[in-house]
Amino acid sequence: NYHMERQTMNKRQRVFSLQPNKNPNAVFARRYASHVVPALKKININKPSSQVNHKSFEQTVKHEVDMAFALSAQEFA
């Protein structure tokens, strides 16, 4: 019985194991994070601490997020 359960468990692991490069959602998430995180860090570093123009800051962040999304979603086009 133990041997049978172990075989079933091994089969499940093989069947349900994700191969990140073949899963489009995983590829998208990895690419999106690799684009958006550095862009947002760069914005935060370059932002003056006494920034008064919040609208401009929001537009810059939105632009970077949109660009990261577009660059990451090539498989879905």
PDB file of C-alpha atoms in Angstrom:
ATOM      1  CA  ASN A   1       0.000   0.000   0.000  1.00  0.00           C
ATOM      2  CA  TYR A   2       2.851   2.426   0.842  1.00  0.00           C
ATOM      3  CA  HIS A   3       4.548   1.670  -2.485  1.00  0.00           C
ATOM      4  CA  MET A   4       1.291   2.303  -4.342  1.00  0.00           C
ATOM      5  CA  GLU A   5       0.722   5.626  -2.559  1.00  0.00           C
ATOM      6  CA  ARG A   6       4.298   6.664  -3.316  1.00  0.00           C
ATOM      7  CA  GLN A   7       3.830   5.902  -7.032  1.00  0.00           C
ATOM      8  CA  THR A   8       0.621   7.946  -7.077  1.00  0.00           C
ATOM      9  CA  MET A   9       2.361  10.831  -5.314  1.00  0.00           C
ATOM     10  CA  ASN A  10       5.271  10.711  -7.782  1.00  0.00           C
ATOM     11  CA  LYS A  11       2.859  10.732 -10.714  1.00  0.00           C
ATOM     12  CA  ARG A  12       1.048  13.733  -9.263  1.00  0.00           C
ATOM     13  CA  GLN A  13       4.304  15.607  -8.861  1.00  0.00           C
ATOM     14  CA  ARG A  14       5.202  14.988 -12.485  1.00  0.00           C
ATOM     15  CA  VAL A  15       1.762  15.870 -13.786  1.00  0.00           C
ATOM     16  CA  PHE A  16       1.354  19.057 -11.767  1.00  0.00           C
ATOM     17  CA  SER A  17       4.911  20.329 -11.793  1.00  0.00           C
ATOM     18  CA  LEU A  18       5.063  23.688 -13.496  1.00  0.00           C
ATOM     19  CA  GLN A  19       7.720  24.433 -16.040  1.00  0.00           C
ATOM     20  CA  PRO A  20       8.039  28.220 -15.682  1.00  0.00           C
ATOM     21  CA  ASN A  21       9.272  28.775 -19.232  1.00  0.00           C
ATOM     22  CA  LYS A  22       6.245  27.003 -20.697  1.00  0.00           C
ATOM     23  CA  ASN A  23       3.629  28.649 -18.490  1.00  0.00           C
ATOM     24  CA  PRO A  24       2.737  31.994 -20.141  1.00  0.00           C
ATOM     25  CA  ASN A  25       1.358  33.456 -16.907  1.00  0.00           C
ATOM     26  CA  ALA A  26       4.561  32.661 -15.016  1.00  0.00           C
ATOM     27  CA  VAL A  27       6.680  34.099 -17.833  1.00  0.00           C
ATOM     28  CA  PHE A  28       4.550  37.259 -17.836  1.00  0.00           C
ATOM     29  CA  ALA A  29       4.791  37.687 -14.059  1.00  0.00           C
ATOM     30  CA  ARG A  30       8.561  37.207 -14.066  1.00  0.00           C
ATOM     31  CA  ARG A  31       9.071  39.646 -16.954  1.00  0.00           C
ATOM     32  CA  TYR A  32       6.671  42.208 -15.480  1.00  0.00           C
ATOM     33  CA  ALA A  33       8.467  42.178 -12.136  1.00  0.00           C
ATOM     34  CA  SER A  34      11.850  42.405 -13.853  1.00  0.00           C
ATOM     35  CA  HIS A  35      10.705  45.545 -15.717  1.00  0.00           C
ATOM     36  CA  VAL A  36       8.547  47.324 -13.155  1.00  0.00           C
ATOM     37  CA  VAL A  37      10.659  46.952 -10.000  1.00  0.00           C
ATOM     38  CA  PRO A  38      13.820  48.640 -11.373  1.00  0.00           C
ATOM     39  CA  ALA A  39      11.729  51.372 -13.027  1.00  0.00           C
ATOM     40  CA  LEU A  40       9.895  52.181  -9.795  1.00  0.00           C
ATOM     41  CA  LYS A  41      13.137  52.116  -7.798  1.00  0.00           C
ATOM     42  CA  LYS A  42      14.669  54.554 -10.291  1.00  0.00           C
ATOM     43  CA  ILE A  43      11.653  56.870  -9.984  1.00  0.00           C
ATOM     44  CA  ASN A  44      11.863  56.758  -6.195  1.00  0.00           C
ATOM     45  CA  ILE A  45      15.592  57.574  -6.210  1.00  0.00           C
ATOM     46  CA  ASN A  46      15.172  60.470  -8.654  1.00  0.00           C
ATOM     47  CA  LYS A  47      12.100  61.911  -6.911  1.00  0.00           C
ATOM     48  CA  PRO A  48      12.790  65.005  -4.821  1.00  0.00           C
ATOM     49  CA  SER A  49      11.625  64.420  -1.253  1.00  0.00           C
ATOM     50  CA  SER A  50       9.616  67.657  -1.293  1.00  0.00           C
ATOM     51  CA  GLN A  51       7.808  66.848  -4.523  1.00  0.00           C
ATOM     52  CA  VAL A  52       4.787  69.115  -4.803  1.00  0.00           C
ATOM     53  CA  ASN A  53       3.519  67.995  -8.207  1.00  0.00           C
ATOM     54  CA  HIS A  54       1.829  64.717  -7.259  1.00  0.00           C
ATOM     55  CA  LYS A  55      -0.027  64.551 -10.586  1.00  0.00           C
ATOM     56  CA  SER A  56       3.239  64.499 -12.529  1.00  0.00           C
ATOM     57  CA  PHE A  57       4.612  61.816 -10.207  1.00  0.00           C
ATOM     58  CA  GLU A  58       1.464  59.700 -10.682  1.00  0.00           C
ATOM     59  CA  GLN A  59       1.731  60.082 -14.463  1.00  0.00           C
ATOM     60  CA  THR A  60       5.378  58.983 -14.397  1.00  0.00           C
ATOM     61  CA  VAL A  61       4.541  55.915 -12.309  1.00  0.00           C
ATOM     62  CA  LYS A  62       1.577  55.073 -14.553  1.00  0.00           C
ATOM     63  CA  HIS A  63       3.771  55.378 -17.637  1.00  0.00           C
ATOM     64  CA  GLU A  64       6.416  53.027 -16.206  1.00  0.00           C
ATOM     65  CA  VAL A  65       3.790  50.487 -15.104  1.00  0.00           C
ATOM     66  CA  ASP A  66       2.130  50.591 -18.542  1.00  0.00           C
ATOM     67  CA  MET A  67       5.495  50.167 -20.277  1.00  0.00           C
ATOM     68  CA  ALA A  68       6.384  47.197 -18.076  1.00  0.00           C
ATOM     69  CA  PHE A  69       2.988  45.667 -18.842  1.00  0.00           C
ATOM     70  CA  ALA A  70       3.406  46.149 -22.599  1.00  0.00           C
ATOM     71  CA  LEU A  71       6.953  44.780 -22.632  1.00  0.00           C
ATOM     72  CA  SER A  72       5.899  41.756 -20.588  1.00  0.00           C
ATOM     73  CA  ALA A  73       2.740  40.822 -22.491  1.00  0.00           C
ATOM     74  CA  GLN A  74       4.267  40.048 -25.887  1.00  0.00           C
ATOM     75  CA  GLU A  75       3.032  36.422 -25.825  1.00  0.00           C
ATOM     76  CA  PHE A  76      -0.558  37.609 -25.379  1.00  0.00           C
ATOM     77  CA  ALA A  77      -0.594  39.993 -28.361  1.00  0.00           C
TER      78      ALA A  77
END
